Each structure stands twice: as C-alpha cells, then as structure tokens.
PDB file of C-alpha atoms in Angstrom:
ATOM      1  CA  PHE A 177       5.951  94.698  -6.602  1.00 75.00           C
ATOM      2  CA  ASP A 178       9.023  92.975  -5.177  1.00 88.00           C
ATOM      3  CA  MET A 179      12.163  94.197  -6.960  1.00 90.00           C
ATOM      4  CA  VAL A 180      14.143  91.272  -5.540  1.00 93.00           C
ATOM      5  CA  LEU A 181      11.887  88.908  -7.473  1.00 94.00           C
ATOM      6  CA  SER A 182      11.577  90.979 -10.648  1.00 94.00           C
ATOM      7  CA  HIS A 183      13.327  89.647 -13.729  1.00 95.00           C
ATOM      8  CA  ARG A 184      16.055  91.745 -15.353  1.00 95.00           C
ATOM      9  CA  GLN A 185      18.724  91.109 -17.962  1.00 96.00           C
ATOM     10  CA  VAL A 186      21.438  89.469 -15.893  1.00 97.00           C
ATOM     11  CA  ALA A 187      24.402  90.470 -18.106  1.00 97.00           C
ATOM     12  CA  SER A 188      27.884  89.127 -17.323  1.00 97.00           C
ATOM     13  CA  THR A 189      26.931  87.794 -13.902  1.00 98.00           C
ATOM     14  CA  PHE A 190      25.616  84.854 -15.954  1.00 98.00           C
ATOM     15  CA  LYS A 191      29.023  83.993 -17.415  1.00 98.00           C
ATOM     16  CA  PRO A 192      30.295  81.871 -14.483  1.00 98.00           C
ATOM     17  CA  PHE A 193      27.436  79.434 -15.115  1.00 98.00           C
ATOM     18  CA  LEU A 194      28.599  78.889 -18.699  1.00 98.00           C
ATOM     19  CA  TYR A 195      32.211  78.523 -17.580  1.00 98.00           C
ATOM     20  CA  ALA A 196      31.173  76.072 -14.865  1.00 98.00           C
ATOM     21  CA  THR A 197      29.289  74.055 -17.484  1.00 98.00           C
ATOM     22  CA  ALA A 198      32.420  73.946 -19.624  1.00 98.00           C
ATOM     23  CA  LEU A 199      34.528  72.754 -16.683  1.00 98.00           C
ATOM     24  CA  GLU A 200      31.917  70.100 -15.859  1.00 98.00           C
ATOM     25  CA  ASN A 201      32.361  68.810 -19.406  1.00 97.00           C
ATOM     26  CA  ASN A 202      36.134  68.412 -19.165  1.00 96.00           C
ATOM     27  CA  ILE A 203      37.140  71.702 -20.786  1.00 98.00           C
ATOM     28  CA  SER A 204      40.322  72.906 -19.099  1.00 97.00           C
ATOM     29  CA  PRO A 205      40.776  76.349 -17.495  1.00 98.00           C
ATOM     30  CA  CYS A 206      43.845  76.614 -19.727  1.00 97.00           C
ATOM     31  CA  THR A 207      41.885  75.983 -22.914  1.00 98.00           C
ATOM     32  CA  TYR A 208      42.628  78.834 -25.314  1.00 97.00           C
ATOM     33  CA  LEU A 209      39.651  80.636 -26.820  1.00 97.00           C
ATOM     34  CA  LYS A 210      39.316  82.792 -29.926  1.00 96.00           C
ATOM     35  CA  ASN A 211      39.114  86.540 -29.364  1.00 96.00           C
ATOM     36  CA  VAL A 212      37.990  87.472 -32.882  1.00 95.00           C
ATOM     37  CA  GLN A 213      35.109  89.777 -33.753  1.00 94.00           C
ATOM     38  CA  LYS A 214      32.715  88.350 -36.337  1.00 92.00           C
ATOM     39  CA  VAL A 215      29.228  88.765 -37.787  1.00 95.00           C
ATOM     40  CA  TYR A 216      26.586  86.061 -37.287  1.00 94.00           C
ATOM     41  CA  PRO A 217      24.293  86.211 -40.392  1.00 94.00           C
ATOM     42  CA  GLU A 218      22.069  83.458 -39.019  1.00 93.00           C
ATOM     43  CA  TYR A 219      21.282  85.668 -36.013  1.00 93.00           C
ATOM     44  CA  HIS A 220      20.205  88.843 -37.830  1.00 92.00           C
ATOM     45  CA  ASN A 221      23.811  89.895 -38.578  1.00 94.00           C
ATOM     46  CA  TRP A 222      24.576  90.119 -34.876  1.00 95.00           C
ATOM     47  CA  GLU A 223      28.112  91.444 -34.292  1.00 95.00           C
ATOM     48  CA  PRO A 224      29.093  91.194 -30.619  1.00 94.00           C
ATOM     49  CA  GLN A 225      32.091  93.030 -29.197  1.00 94.00           C
ATOM     50  CA  ASN A 226      34.199  93.006 -26.077  1.00 94.00           C
ATOM     51  CA  PHE A 227      33.343  95.701 -23.536  1.00 90.00           C
ATOM     52  CA  ASP A 228      36.481  97.639 -24.483  1.00 89.00           C
ATOM     53  CA  HIS A 229      35.872  97.045 -28.242  1.00 87.00           C
ATOM     54  CA  THR A 230      39.208  95.208 -28.662  1.00 90.00           C
ATOM     55  CA  SER A 231      39.891  91.872 -30.360  1.00 91.00           C
ATOM     56  CA  THR A 232      42.926  89.868 -31.479  1.00 90.00           C
ATOM     57  CA  LYS A 233      43.375  87.773 -34.615  1.00 85.00           C
ATOM     58  CA  ASP A 234      46.873  86.480 -33.918  1.00 85.00           C
ATOM     59  CA  SER A 235      46.438  85.241 -30.343  1.00 90.00           C
ATOM     60  CA  THR A 236      43.997  83.254 -28.242  1.00 96.00           C
ATOM     61  CA  VAL A 237      42.939  83.808 -24.637  1.00 97.00           C
ATOM     62  CA  ALA A 238      43.059  81.343 -21.737  1.00 97.00           C
ATOM     63  CA  LEU A 239      39.638  80.388 -20.411  1.00 98.00           C
ATOM     64  CA  TRP A 240      40.415  81.583 -16.880  1.00 98.00           C
ATOM     65  CA  TYR A 241      41.667  84.958 -18.118  1.00 97.00           C
ATOM     66  CA  ALA A 242      38.579  85.496 -20.269  1.00 98.00           C
ATOM     67  CA  LEU A 243      36.314  85.092 -17.233  1.00 98.00           C
ATOM     68  CA  VAL A 244      38.521  87.202 -14.949  1.00 98.00           C
ATOM     69  CA  ASN A 245      38.222  90.069 -17.431  1.00 97.00           C
ATOM     70  CA  SER A 246      34.648  89.270 -18.556  1.00 97.00           C
ATOM     71  CA  MET A 247      35.594  89.087 -22.243  1.00 97.00           C
ATOM     72  CA  ASN A 248      32.638  88.575 -24.581  1.00 97.00           C
ATOM     73  CA  LEU A 249      34.276  87.175 -27.722  1.00 97.00           C
ATOM     74  CA  PRO A 250      36.134  84.297 -25.996  1.00 97.00           C
ATOM     75  CA  THR A 251      32.966  83.583 -24.005  1.00 98.00           C
ATOM     76  CA  LEU A 252      31.052  83.058 -27.250  1.00 98.00           C
ATOM     77  CA  ASP A 253      33.774  80.729 -28.518  1.00 98.00           C
ATOM     78  CA  LEU A 254      33.389  78.764 -25.269  1.00 98.00           C
ATOM     79  CA  TYR A 255      29.605  78.679 -25.708  1.00 98.00           C
ATOM     80  CA  PHE A 256      29.884  76.989 -29.115  1.00 97.00           C
ATOM     81  CA  MET A 257      32.604  74.684 -27.795  1.00 98.00           C
ATOM     82  CA  THR A 258      30.472  73.619 -24.813  1.00 98.00           C
ATOM     83  CA  GLY A 259      27.109  73.338 -26.551  1.00 97.00           C
ATOM     84  CA  ARG A 260      23.782  75.039 -25.982  1.00 97.00           C
ATOM     85  CA  GLU A 261      22.010  71.967 -24.626  1.00 97.00           C
ATOM     86  CA  LYS A 262      24.579  71.471 -21.882  1.00 97.00           C
ATOM     87  CA  LEU A 263      24.244  75.103 -20.856  1.00 98.00           C
ATOM     88  CA  LEU A 264      20.446  74.849 -20.760  1.00 97.00           C
ATOM     89  CA  ASN A 265      20.749  71.711 -18.622  1.00 97.00           C
ATOM     90  CA  THR A 266      22.773  73.750 -16.138  1.00 98.00           C
ATOM     91  CA  CYS A 267      20.114  76.475 -16.189  1.00 98.00           C
ATOM     92  CA  ASN A 268      17.461  73.865 -15.438  1.00 97.00           C
ATOM     93  CA  ARG A 269      19.434  72.517 -12.478  1.00 97.00           C
ATOM     94  CA  LEU A 270      19.737  76.079 -11.168  1.00 98.00           C
ATOM     95  CA  HIS A 271      15.934  76.513 -11.550  1.00 97.00           C
ATOM     96  CA  PHE A 272      16.311  79.415 -13.961  1.00 97.00           C
ATOM     97  CA  PRO A 273      13.298  80.362 -16.114  1.00 95.00           C
ATOM     98  CA  SER A 274      13.116  78.470 -19.409  1.00 93.00           C
ATOM     99  CA  THR A 275      13.803  80.293 -22.655  1.00 91.00           C
ATOM    100  CA  ASN A 276      12.832  79.700 -26.280  1.00 88.00           C
ATOM    101  CA  ASP A 277      15.429  82.108 -27.622  1.00 85.00           C
ATOM    102  CA  ASP A 278      18.062  80.115 -29.526  1.00 91.00           C
ATOM    103  CA  SER A 279      20.499  83.032 -29.874  1.00 94.00           C
ATOM    104  CA  PRO A 280      24.076  82.529 -28.606  1.00 96.00           C
ATOM    105  CA  SER A 281      23.699  85.860 -26.821  1.00 96.00           C
ATOM    106  CA  ILE A 282      22.490  83.870 -23.812  1.00 97.00           C
ATOM    107  CA  ALA A 283      26.185  83.243 -23.135  1.00 97.00           C
ATOM    108  CA  LEU A 284      26.646  86.978 -22.555  1.00 97.00           C
ATOM    109  CA  GLY A 285      23.746  87.244 -20.135  1.00 97.00           C
ATOM    110  CA  THR A 286      20.630  88.154 -22.114  1.00 96.00           C
ATOM    111  CA  LEU A 287      18.562  85.835 -19.928  1.00 96.00           C
ATOM    112  CA  ASP A 288      16.243  87.680 -17.522  1.00 96.00           C
ATOM    113  CA  LEU A 289      16.801  86.575 -13.920  1.00 97.00           C
ATOM    114  CA  SER A 290      15.819  87.922 -10.523  1.00 97.00           C
ATOM    115  CA  LEU A 291      18.258  88.963  -7.837  1.00 97.00           C
ATOM    116  CA  TYR A 292      16.839  86.130  -5.749  1.00 97.00           C
ATOM    117  CA  GLU A 293      17.655  83.549  -8.444  1.00 98.00           C
ATOM    118  CA  VAL A 294      21.148  84.925  -9.017  1.00 98.00           C
ATOM    119  CA  VAL A 295      22.080  84.915  -5.321  1.00 98.00           C
ATOM    120  CA  ARG A 296      20.665  81.402  -4.878  1.00 97.00           C
ATOM    121  CA  ALA A 297      22.728  80.137  -7.826  1.00 98.00           C
ATOM    122  CA  TYR A 298      25.954  81.790  -6.640  1.00 98.00           C
ATOM    123  CA  GLY A 299      25.323  80.082  -3.324  1.00 98.00           C
ATOM    124  CA  ALA A 300      26.170  76.837  -5.115  1.00 98.00           C
ATOM    125  CA  PHE A 301      29.654  78.206  -5.853  1.00 98.00           C
ATOM    126  CA  ALA A 302      30.092  79.257  -2.227  1.00 98.00           C
ATOM    127  CA  ASN A 303      28.775  75.927  -0.918  1.00 97.00           C
ATOM    128  CA  LYS A 304      30.981  73.520  -2.896  1.00 97.00           C
ATOM    129  CA  GLY A 305      28.321  72.792  -5.526  1.00 98.00           C
ATOM    130  CA  GLU A 306      25.303  72.454  -3.213  1.00 97.00           C
ATOM    131  CA  MET A 307      22.407  74.856  -3.852  1.00 97.00           C
ATOM    132  CA  ALA A 308      19.866  75.653  -1.147  1.00 94.00           C
ATOM    133  CA  GLU A 309      16.676  77.686  -1.174  1.00 92.00           C
ATOM    134  CA  PRO A 310      17.176  80.967   0.730  1.00 88.00           C
ATOM    135  CA  VAL A 311      14.981  81.433   3.833  1.00 86.00           C
ATOM    136  CA  MET A 312      14.016  84.565   5.754  1.00 86.00           C
ATOM    137  CA  ILE A 313      13.212  83.139   9.202  1.00 90.00           C
ATOM    138  CA  ASN A 314      15.228  80.636  11.252  1.00 89.00           C
ATOM    139  CA  LYS A 315      13.283  80.727  14.518  1.00 93.00           C
ATOM    140  CA  ILE A 316      10.359  82.453  16.258  1.00 96.00           C
ATOM    141  CA  THR A 317      10.105  82.707  20.058  1.00 96.00           C
ATOM    142  CA  ASP A 318       7.655  84.331  22.426  1.00 96.00           C
ATOM    143  CA  ALA A 319       8.570  86.946  25.052  1.00 96.00           C
ATOM    144  CA  LYS A 320       9.704  84.223  27.469  1.00 95.00           C
ATOM    145  CA  GLY A 321      11.998  82.591  24.929  1.00 94.00           C
ATOM    146  CA  THR A 322       9.745  79.623  24.222  1.00 96.00           C
ATOM    147  CA  VAL A 323      10.362  78.416  20.665  1.00 95.00           C
ATOM    148  CA  LEU A 324       7.184  78.689  18.645  1.00 96.00           C
ATOM    149  CA  TYR A 325       8.737  77.774  15.317  1.00 95.00           C
ATOM    150  CA  GLU A 326      12.151  76.597  14.157  1.00 93.00           C
ATOM    151  CA  ARG A 327      12.877  75.796  10.568  1.00 91.00           C
ATOM    152  CA  LYS A 328      14.261  72.422   9.575  1.00 87.00           C
ATOM    153  CA  ASN A 329      17.697  72.124   8.023  1.00 84.00           C
ATOM    154  CA  ALA A 330      17.625  73.331   4.448  1.00 80.00           C
ATOM    155  CA  GLN A 331      17.595  70.648   1.790  1.00 87.00           C
ATOM    156  CA  THR A 332      20.323  71.148  -0.795  1.00 94.00           C
ATOM    157  CA  GLU A 333      20.655  70.097  -4.424  1.00 95.00           C
ATOM    158  CA  LYS A 334      23.951  69.087  -5.998  1.00 97.00           C
ATOM    159  CA  VAL A 335      24.310  71.207  -9.140  1.00 97.00           C
ATOM    160  CA  PHE A 336      28.113  71.299  -9.626  1.00 98.00           C
ATOM    161  CA  SER A 337      31.014  69.121  -8.586  1.00 98.00           C
ATOM    162  CA  GLU A 338      33.291  70.389  -5.829  1.00 97.00           C
ATOM    163  CA  LYS A 339      36.177  70.424  -8.304  1.00 97.00           C
ATOM    164  CA  THR A 340      34.240  72.764 -10.593  1.00 98.00           C
ATOM    165  CA  THR A 341      33.203  75.158  -7.840  1.00 98.00           C
ATOM    166  CA  ASP A 342      36.757  75.286  -6.473  1.00 98.00           C
ATOM    167  CA  MET A 343      37.970  76.287  -9.932  1.00 98.00           C
ATOM    168  CA  ILE A 344      35.238  78.891 -10.473  1.00 98.00           C
ATOM    169  CA  THR A 345      35.950  80.342  -7.022  1.00 98.00           C
ATOM    170  CA  ALA A 346      39.668  80.534  -7.753  1.00 98.00           C
ATOM    171  CA  ILE A 347      38.962  82.333 -11.038  1.00 98.00           C
ATOM    172  CA  LEU A 348      36.446  84.729  -9.477  1.00 98.00           C
ATOM    173  CA  GLN A 349      38.959  85.519  -6.732  1.00 98.00           C
ATOM    174  CA  LYS A 350      41.244  86.645  -9.528  1.00 97.00           C
ATOM    175  CA  ALA A 351      38.379  88.770 -10.866  1.00 98.00           C
ATOM    176  CA  ILE A 352      38.332  90.558  -7.510  1.00 98.00           C
ATOM    177  CA  ASN A 353      42.099  90.826  -7.151  1.00 97.00           C
ATOM    178  CA  GLN A 354      43.129  91.685 -10.694  1.00 95.00           C
ATOM    179  CA  GLY A 355      40.064  91.802 -12.953  1.00 95.00           C
ATOM    180  CA  THR A 356      36.743  93.600 -13.186  1.00 94.00           C
ATOM    181  CA  GLY A 357      36.170  93.696  -9.414  1.00 96.00           C
ATOM    182  CA  THR A 358      39.435  95.286  -8.275  1.00 96.00           C
ATOM    183  CA  ARG A 359      37.673  98.441  -7.139  1.00 96.00           C
ATOM    184  CA  ILE A 360      36.518  96.626  -4.000  1.00 97.00           C
ATOM    185  CA  ARG A 361      40.174  96.219  -3.062  1.00 97.00           C
ATOM    186  CA  ASN A 362      41.519  99.542  -4.282  1.00 96.00           C
ATOM    187  CA  GLN A 363      38.746 101.916  -3.235  1.00 96.00           C
ATOM    188  CA  TYR A 364      37.120 100.115  -0.306  1.00 95.00           C
ATOM    189  CA  ALA A 365      40.289  98.514   1.086  1.00 95.00           C
ATOM    190  CA  PHE A 366      38.511  95.208   1.657  1.00 97.00           C
ATOM    191  CA  ARG A 367      41.121  92.588   2.566  1.00 97.00           C
ATOM    192  CA  ALA A 368      39.279  89.341   3.365  1.00 97.00           C
ATOM    193  CA  ASP A 369      38.952  86.444   0.912  1.00 98.00           C
ATOM    194  CA  LEU A 370      36.340  87.216  -1.714  1.00 98.00           C
ATOM    195  CA  ALA A 371      35.164  85.934  -5.084  1.00 98.00           C
ATOM    196  CA  GLY A 372      32.832  87.946  -7.268  1.00 98.00           C
ATOM    197  CA  LYS A 373      31.541  89.052 -10.643  1.00 98.00           C
ATOM    198  CA  THR A 374      30.260  92.288 -12.123  1.00 97.00           C
ATOM    199  CA  GLY A 375      27.546  92.598 -14.736  1.00 97.00           C
ATOM    200  CA  THR A 376      26.523  95.416 -17.064  1.00 95.00           C
ATOM    201  CA  ALA A 377      23.461  94.940 -19.261  1.00 94.00           C
ATOM    202  CA  GLN A 378      23.093  96.294 -22.781  1.00 89.00           C
ATOM    203  CA  ASP A 379      22.699 100.096 -22.903  1.00 91.00           C
ATOM    204  CA  TYR A 380      23.580 100.216 -19.181  1.00 92.00           C
ATOM    205  CA  THR A 381      20.000  99.306 -18.244  1.00 94.00           C
ATOM    206  CA  ASN A 382      20.996  96.993 -15.370  1.00 95.00           C
ATOM    207  CA  ALA A 383      24.074  96.983 -13.156  1.00 96.00           C
ATOM    208  CA  TRP A 384      25.005  93.926 -11.092  1.00 98.00           C
ATOM    209  CA  PHE A 385      27.605  92.801  -8.612  1.00 98.00           C
ATOM    210  CA  VAL A 386      27.623  89.461  -6.801  1.00 98.00           C
ATOM    211  CA  ALA A 387      30.306  88.494  -4.294  1.00 98.00           C
ATOM    212  CA  TYR A 388      30.725  85.589  -1.911  1.00 98.00           C
ATOM    213  CA  THR A 389      32.774  83.932   0.819  1.00 98.00           C
ATOM    214  CA  PRO A 390      32.263  80.348   2.051  1.00 97.00           C
ATOM    215  CA  ASP A 391      29.594  81.677   4.448  1.00 96.00           C
ATOM    216  CA  LEU A 392      28.050  84.646   2.681  1.00 97.00           C
ATOM    217  CA  VAL A 393      26.617  85.643  -0.702  1.00 97.00           C
ATOM    218  CA  VAL A 394      25.888  89.324  -1.373  1.00 97.00           C
ATOM    219  CA  GLY A 395      24.068  90.310  -4.545  1.00 97.00           C
ATOM    220  CA  THR A 396      23.197  93.802  -5.740  1.00 97.00           C
ATOM    221  CA  TRP A 397      21.140  94.944  -8.708  1.00 97.00           C
ATOM    222  CA  VAL A 398      20.781  98.603  -9.659  1.00 96.00           C
ATOM    223  CA  GLY A 399      18.354  99.800 -12.290  1.00 93.00           C
ATOM    224  CA  ALA A 400      15.143 101.659 -12.992  1.00 89.00           C
ATOM    225  CA  THR A 401      11.618 100.269 -13.042  1.00 85.00           C
ATOM    226  CA  SER A 402      11.669 100.582 -16.838  1.00 84.00           C
ATOM    227  CA  PRO A 403      14.694  99.703 -19.018  1.00 82.00           C
ATOM    228  CA  ASP A 404      13.885 102.835 -21.020  1.00 85.00           C
ATOM    229  CA  ILE A 405      15.563 104.753 -18.200  1.00 86.00           C
ATOM    230  CA  HIS A 406      19.287 104.083 -18.230  1.00 87.00           C
ATOM    231  CA  PHE A 407      22.771 105.537 -18.352  1.00 87.00           C
ATOM    232  CA  TYR A 408      24.629 106.280 -21.580  1.00 86.00           C
ATOM    233  CA  SER A 409      28.192 105.641 -20.374  1.00 84.00           C
ATOM    234  CA  GLY A 410      30.342 103.582 -18.043  1.00 84.00           C
ATOM    235  CA  ASN A 411      28.694 105.409 -15.141  1.00 89.00           C
ATOM    236  CA  GLY A 412      25.987 102.779 -15.482  1.00 91.00           C
ATOM    237  CA  SER A 413      28.302  99.762 -15.259  1.00 93.00           C
ATOM    238  CA  GLY A 414      28.214  97.117 -12.559  1.00 94.00           C
ATOM    239  CA  SER A 415      31.586  98.151 -11.169  1.00 95.00           C
ATOM    240  CA  THR A 416      30.447 101.790 -10.876  1.00 95.00           C
ATOM    241  CA  LEU A 417      26.851 101.407  -9.672  1.00 95.00           C
ATOM    242  CA  ALA A 418      26.440  98.028  -7.966  1.00 97.00           C
ATOM    243  CA  LEU A 419      29.911  97.226  -6.619  1.00 97.00           C
ATOM    244  CA  PRO A 420      30.123 100.283  -4.305  1.00 97.00           C
ATOM    245  CA  ILE A 421      26.997  99.157  -2.427  1.00 97.00           C
ATOM    246  CA  VAL A 422      28.598  95.790  -1.695  1.00 97.00           C
ATOM    247  CA  GLY A 423      31.885  97.549  -0.939  1.00 97.00           C
ATOM    248  CA  HIS A 424      30.312  99.629   1.831  1.00 97.00           C
ATOM    249  CA  VAL A 425      28.543  96.605   3.320  1.00 97.00           C
ATOM    250  CA  LEU A 426      31.626  94.370   3.311  1.00 97.00           C
ATOM    251  CA  ARG A 427      33.907  97.075   4.665  1.00 97.00           C
ATOM    252  CA  ALA A 428      31.548  97.574   7.623  1.00 97.00           C
ATOM    253  CA  MET A 429      31.463  93.820   8.223  1.00 97.00           C
ATOM    254  CA  GLU A 430      35.249  93.609   8.143  1.00 97.00           C
ATOM    255  CA  HIS A 431      35.448  96.280  10.849  1.00 97.00           C
ATOM    256  CA  ASN A 432      33.088  94.302  13.107  1.00 97.00           C
ATOM    257  CA  ALA A 433      34.867  91.453  14.902  1.00 97.00           C
ATOM    258  CA  ARG A 434      31.745  89.258  15.272  1.00 96.00           C
ATOM    259  CA  TRP A 435      30.601  89.659  11.672  1.00 96.00           C
ATOM    260  CA  ARG A 436      34.126  89.232  10.359  1.00 97.00           C
ATOM    261  CA  LYS A 437      34.580  85.926  12.214  1.00 97.00           C
ATOM    262  CA  HIS A 438      31.169  84.582  11.232  1.00 96.00           C
ATOM    263  CA  TYR A 439      30.881  85.644   7.577  1.00 97.00           C
ATOM    264  CA  LEU A 440      34.291  86.641   6.180  1.00 98.00           C
ATOM    265  CA  THR A 441      35.829  83.185   6.329  1.00 97.00           C
ATOM    266  CA  HIS A 442      38.697  81.826   4.248  1.00 97.00           C
ATOM    267  CA  PHE A 443      38.353  79.734   1.115  1.00 97.00           C
ATOM    268  CA  THR A 444      39.924  76.288   1.176  1.00 95.00           C
ATOM    269  CA  ILE A 445      41.061  75.783  -2.395  1.00 95.00           C
ATOM    270  CA  PRO A 446      43.329  72.792  -3.131  1.00 95.00           C
ATOM    271  CA  GLU A 447      46.797  73.640  -4.397  1.00 94.00           C
ATOM    272  CA  ALA A 448      46.122  71.557  -7.496  1.00 94.00           C
ATOM    273  CA  VAL A 449      43.489  74.097  -8.563  1.00 95.00           C
ATOM    274  CA  SER A 450      46.035  76.912  -8.507  1.00 90.00           C
ATOM    275  CA  ASN A 451      48.413  74.723 -10.481  1.00 94.00           C
ATOM    276  CA  ASP A 452      45.712  74.155 -13.106  1.00 95.00           C
ATOM    277  CA  LEU A 453      45.520  77.927 -13.610  1.00 95.00           C
ATOM    278  CA  ASN A 454      49.242  78.206 -14.205  1.00 94.00           C
ATOM    279  CA  CYS A 455      49.187  79.104 -17.885  1.00 96.00           C
ATOM    280  CA  THR A 456      49.792  82.347 -19.765  1.00 96.00           C
ATOM    281  CA  PRO A 457      46.778  84.599 -20.464  1.00 96.00           C
ATOM    282  CA  TYR A 458      47.475  84.803 -24.206  1.00 94.00           C
ATOM    283  CA  LYS A 459      48.982  82.381 -26.705  1.00 93.00           C
ATOM    284  CA  GLN A 460      50.222  83.348 -30.164  1.00 86.00           C
ATOM    285  CA  THR A 461      48.682  81.580 -33.154  1.00 79.00           C
ATOM    286  CA  GLY A 462      49.748  81.032 -36.740  1.00 66.00           C
ATOM    287  CA  ILE A 463      53.186  81.575 -38.220  1.00 56.00           C
ATOM    288  CA  ARG A 464      53.959  84.577 -36.004  1.00 55.00           C
ATOM    289  CA  GLY A 465      53.442  82.421 -32.967  1.00 51.00           C
ATOM    290  CA  PHE A 466      55.792  79.793 -34.388  1.00 50.00           C
ATOM    291  CA  PHE A 467      58.664  82.225 -34.807  1.00 50.00           C
ATOM    292  CA  TYR A 468      57.933  83.739 -31.404  1.00 50.00           C
ATOM    293  CA  ARG A 469      58.338  80.362 -29.713  1.00 51.00           C
ATOM    294  CA  LEU A 470      61.335  79.448 -31.842  1.00 50.00           C
ATOM    295  CA  PHE A 471      63.106  82.654 -30.824  1.00 51.00           C
ATOM    296  CA  HIS A 472      62.617  81.945 -27.139  1.00 51.00           C
ATOM    297  CA  TRP A 473      63.676  78.330 -27.565  1.00 50.00           C
ATOM    298  CA  ARG A 474      66.970  79.417 -29.131  1.00 46.00           C
ATOM    299  CA  LYS A 475      67.448  82.035 -26.454  1.00 43.00           C
TER     300      LYS A 475
END
C-alpha cells in the first residue's frame, strides 16, 4: 500500500487552486471578500468557521490576505463568486479525481487527493503554469557507464497562465514570510526564496505542507492509516506536524553549496505583480466605513 498514492482529505493545501481559478477569470488579488459566518440550510445547516473562530461583519478582506492567512469564510465567498463549474474545470486540468459532491466545502479542501497529485499540481505553480508528470528515473547505465536507458524530455501541459502563477507564487511567498508558514523562517532559519501552503484537515486527521522554489517542490503529508486516529488540538495542524519535516530538509539543503545552487533558486516575479498586491488587508464597509474614510480625508 503506497502512502504517497493514497487519497486523503487535502484541506487548505487545495485553496491555491481555487484562488488561481479566480485569477484566471479576471478576479483581482485586491478584490475584497466577505468574512461573515453564516449557516447554509441547503447544505444540512452547515456552518463553517475560520480556523481561529473569528469573523467580521463591518469589514471585508483582500483576496491576497485571505489566502496568506488561509481564511475559510472569505474563501467560501470567493468560491461562490468564481463558480463551481470553473473550479471543477481547473480540477480536471490538474487531473484530480472527479467528485459528485456538490457542497461548497470543496473550496476548503474536502476533496481527497494523494501526495503525488498535490505535488504534481504545485509543480505547475513552480513551473510558470506548466504541469509535468513526475518521474523516478532519468537514466540507467551499466558498470562501464554505457547508457542503457535515458528518459525523454517530459511533456508538459499548460494549466495556468504565467500571470496567474506569478501572482499565486507572490501570495504564497507572503504565506511563508508573514502568514501560516512563518515557522519555517522563525524556527528553521531558512532564508532562500520559498512559496508554500499549510493544510489541516477536519478533526486534525491529516496535516499537510507543500513548498516550492522554481526548481523544487517538496510535499509532506502526516496522518494515520485510519482517519479515526487523530489529534484533538493544534498539535495536529499542518504547521506543527508537516512543516517541520520540510523545514529540516530545506535547512540541510541550504547548508549544502551544491544543493543550494541547484534547487534553492530565486523567483523572478515581475514588479507589476507586487504592485497589484498593494492594497490594504481589510476594508471597512457600511456607514462606519464611510465616516472612517471621511475622517482621514479631512485629516
């Protein structure tokens, strides 16, 4: 039984695929999303919450900030804004398993994916929108060095535009530097360019962390054979269980000159992408927001 190929609830590591779909459909990274908790009667009175159980009725959240901090309520607002069919089209392009579940919870990562499928899909972000099938063997030689087998160049599929992947990478760099993945900087003192995303499944049954550079994708899943065995607290989160494994690996690579040069390369993100992220995380709404802006205008 290959655990790399086994399907597990992917949790918030799925969110970048929804956000990429939104960007592909001309939704701006500075679009402001609702951060309001509500009940969905049509889905068995489902009442989703943010991980920290907070919400705001008098302000909205910028799209980029919602992904950096893996916020659930704004993500659901983005899901309805983008449309289920467009998201499923993205899943098909990424060769994810099909689903008959029509619940909006797919936006929060209830889809079951394998570590193999997740790493392959994140490779599209690292590779400017081109997705390739991972391979195990490049070349086989005999004892004298004669080449017995050498694989052909991998065929890639265009699944996202370069503009979209540049934006997702810029946002996921923020997730590493100031969001849910900061532990890799603070605790493991990793300094090279990195983009990444944590994931914590319901009831802490699965912990995920995926990180990438332009030349490397590292994915980690931590969980038990059965989802009945799980943590009951934040000790089972992606940042606590899965991220440290990647942290140790990347720190060792950064201390090795050959690995560092080959794998820990710099992102080339156009300045225009950074400019497109230049908006405040929150924006006031309603009459309170009006007086707030009026006060600052007069000042």
